[in-house]
Tab-separated table of C-alpha atoms in Angstrom:
chain	number	residue	atom	x	y	z
D	669	VAL	CA	96.541	106.241	127.098
D	670	THR	CA	97.234	105.386	130.710
D	671	GLN	CA	95.477	108.483	131.988
D	672	ASN	CA	92.441	107.810	129.812
D	673	THR	CA	92.414	104.236	131.068
D	674	TRP	CA	92.415	105.347	134.698
D	675	ILE	CA	89.621	107.804	133.984
D	676	SER	CA	87.568	105.014	132.400
D	677	ILE	CA	88.315	102.726	135.336
D	678	ALA	CA	87.254	105.384	137.822
D	679	LYS	CA	84.034	106.072	135.942
D	680	GLY	CA	83.165	102.387	135.583
D	681	LEU	CA	84.212	101.186	139.011
D	682	LYS	CA	80.612	101.276	140.227
D	683	ARG	CA	79.681	98.651	137.613
D	684	LEU	CA	82.328	96.169	138.815
D	685	ASP	CA	80.477	93.488	140.781
D	686	ASP	CA	83.374	91.309	141.973
D	687	PRO	CA	86.499	93.091	143.313
D	688	ALA	CA	88.550	89.959	142.564
D	689	CYS	CA	87.946	90.575	138.844
D	690	PHE	CA	89.476	94.056	139.011
D	691	PRO	CA	92.875	93.231	137.413
D	692	ARG	CA	91.336	91.400	134.432
D	693	TRP	CA	88.672	94.078	134.019
D	694	ALA	CA	91.230	96.923	134.214
D	695	PHE	CA	93.558	95.256	131.725
D	696	ARG	CA	90.676	94.789	129.276
D	697	ILE	CA	89.972	98.517	129.499
D	698	LEU	CA	93.675	99.255	128.996
D	699	ASP	CA	93.802	96.893	126.017
D	700	ARG	CA	90.846	98.627	124.363
D	701	ARG	CA	92.257	102.115	124.988
D	702	CYS	CA	95.596	101.074	123.468
D	703	ALA	CA	93.882	99.583	120.413
D	704	ASP	CA	91.858	102.789	119.993
D	705	TRP	CA	95.027	104.885	120.245
D	706	ILE	CA	96.856	102.732	117.674
D	707	ARG	CA	93.916	102.910	115.249
D	708	LYS	CA	93.791	106.688	115.612
D	709	GLN	CA	97.533	106.969	114.960
D	710	GLN	CA	97.231	104.797	111.849
D	711	THR	CA	94.315	106.856	110.548
D	712	ASP	CA	96.172	110.112	111.218
D	713	ARG	CA	99.264	108.762	109.452
D	714	ARG	CA	97.227	107.749	106.389
D	715	HIS	CA	95.580	111.188	106.283
D	716	ARG	CA	98.980	112.897	106.523
D	717	GLU	CA	100.357	110.731	103.699
D	718	VAL	CA	97.384	111.542	101.470
D	719	LEU	CA	97.728	115.244	102.263
D	720	GLU	CA	101.479	115.184	101.560
D	721	GLN	CA	100.896	113.346	98.275
D	722	HIS	CA	98.211	115.841	97.292
D	723	GLN	CA	100.510	118.743	98.154
D	724	SER	CA	103.387	117.282	96.135
D	725	ASP	CA	101.046	116.690	93.176
D	726	SER	CA	99.849	120.288	93.453
D	727	GLN	CA	103.423	121.537	93.533
D	728	LEU	CA	104.203	119.606	90.356
D	729	VAL	CA	101.351	121.350	88.596
D	730	GLU	CA	102.196	124.733	90.104
D	731	ASN	CA	105.868	124.412	89.195
D	732	GLY	CA	104.932	124.455	85.556
D	733	ASN	CA	105.284	120.798	84.745
D	734	ASP	CA	103.976	121.526	81.281
D	735	ASP	CA	105.967	118.715	79.680
D	736	VAL	CA	103.782	116.077	81.327
D	737	THR	CA	100.624	117.989	80.402
D	738	VAL	CA	101.678	118.333	76.773
D	739	THR	CA	102.709	114.666	76.648
D	740	LEU	CA	99.384	113.613	78.145
D	741	GLU	CA	97.442	115.741	75.675
D	742	GLU	CA	99.425	114.214	72.802
D	743	ALA	CA	98.739	110.710	74.100
D	744	ILE	CA	95.017	111.407	74.428
D	745	ALA	CA	94.931	112.846	70.911
D	746	GLN	CA	96.354	109.576	69.574
D	747	LEU	CA	93.543	107.522	71.132
D	748	ASP	CA	90.509	106.465	69.133
D	749	SER	CA	87.295	108.438	69.514
D	750	ASP	CA	85.611	105.847	71.791
D	751	ALA	CA	88.508	105.978	74.221
D	752	ARG	CA	88.531	109.786	74.221
D	753	LYS	CA	84.766	109.784	74.779
D	754	LEU	CA	85.158	107.448	77.762
D	755	LEU	CA	87.884	109.644	79.268
D	756	HIS	CA	85.776	112.743	78.688
D	757	LEU	CA	82.716	111.242	80.369
D	758	PHE	CA	84.647	110.043	83.391
D	759	TYR	CA	87.176	112.822	83.997
D	760	GLU	CA	85.700	115.948	82.487
D	761	THR	CA	82.001	115.520	83.149
D	762	GLY	CA	82.528	113.617	86.397
D	763	LEU	CA	79.951	110.928	85.705
D	764	ARG	CA	79.970	107.730	87.758
D	765	VAL	CA	80.961	104.457	86.129
D	766	SER	CA	77.382	103.185	86.313
D	767	GLU	CA	76.122	106.299	84.513
D	768	ILE	CA	78.767	105.944	81.808
D	769	ALA	CA	77.852	102.285	81.369
D	770	GLU	CA	74.245	103.272	80.828
D	771	ILE	CA	75.148	106.018	78.342
D	772	LEU	CA	77.493	103.789	76.323
D	773	ASP	CA	75.256	100.722	76.692
D	774	LEU	CA	78.090	98.670	78.189
D	775	PRO	CA	78.379	96.544	81.316
D	776	VAL	CA	79.850	98.352	84.335
D	777	GLY	CA	82.773	95.919	84.445
D	778	THR	CA	83.650	96.714	80.844
D	779	VAL	CA	83.721	100.443	81.570
D	780	LYS	CA	85.966	99.855	84.578
D	781	SER	CA	88.375	97.635	82.674
D	782	ARG	CA	88.542	100.052	79.732
D	783	LEU	CA	89.289	102.960	82.067
D	784	PHE	CA	92.030	100.901	83.686
D	785	GLU	CA	93.527	99.992	80.306
D	786	LEU	CA	93.382	103.619	79.167
D	787	ARG	CA	95.153	104.806	82.308
D	788	GLU	CA	97.867	102.196	81.799
D	789	THR	CA	98.261	103.154	78.134
D	790	LEU	CA	98.589	106.846	78.999
D	791	LYS	CA	100.990	106.093	81.838
D	792	GLN	CA	103.227	104.022	79.551
D	793	HIS	CA	103.163	106.726	76.880
D	794	ILE	CA	104.211	109.375	79.402
D	795	GLU	CA	106.960	107.166	80.809
D	796	ARG	CA	108.346	106.426	77.318
D	797	THR	CA	108.223	110.071	76.315
D	798	MET	CA	109.632	111.531	79.527
D	799	ILE	CA	112.635	109.195	79.719
């Protein structure tokens, strides 16, 4: 960060009108470079966490976690046909919520809340069954 700051200072020195303002001007550049560096580190950390989570999820599937799959299929089979249709439209066909709302003639908010409720229901079923 310090090296990048000095490079920026050297490149912008021609634009400095008053030499007495140099310390304040240089510290502003340093402050911005540090903020940029921190933001980049935070973004990189979030990307690494997402990648690690994705890899661990993939390993669960690859390691033959069939119990969860079977439990999920059983839970979906117990749902009513409207709920299964909503899950099918969202997860299997990959339609957007707005498209599903149009197909089912429902408000977008209703589709979102029903998807949320279905996810919670399936999650609770899996947790009860797996324990």
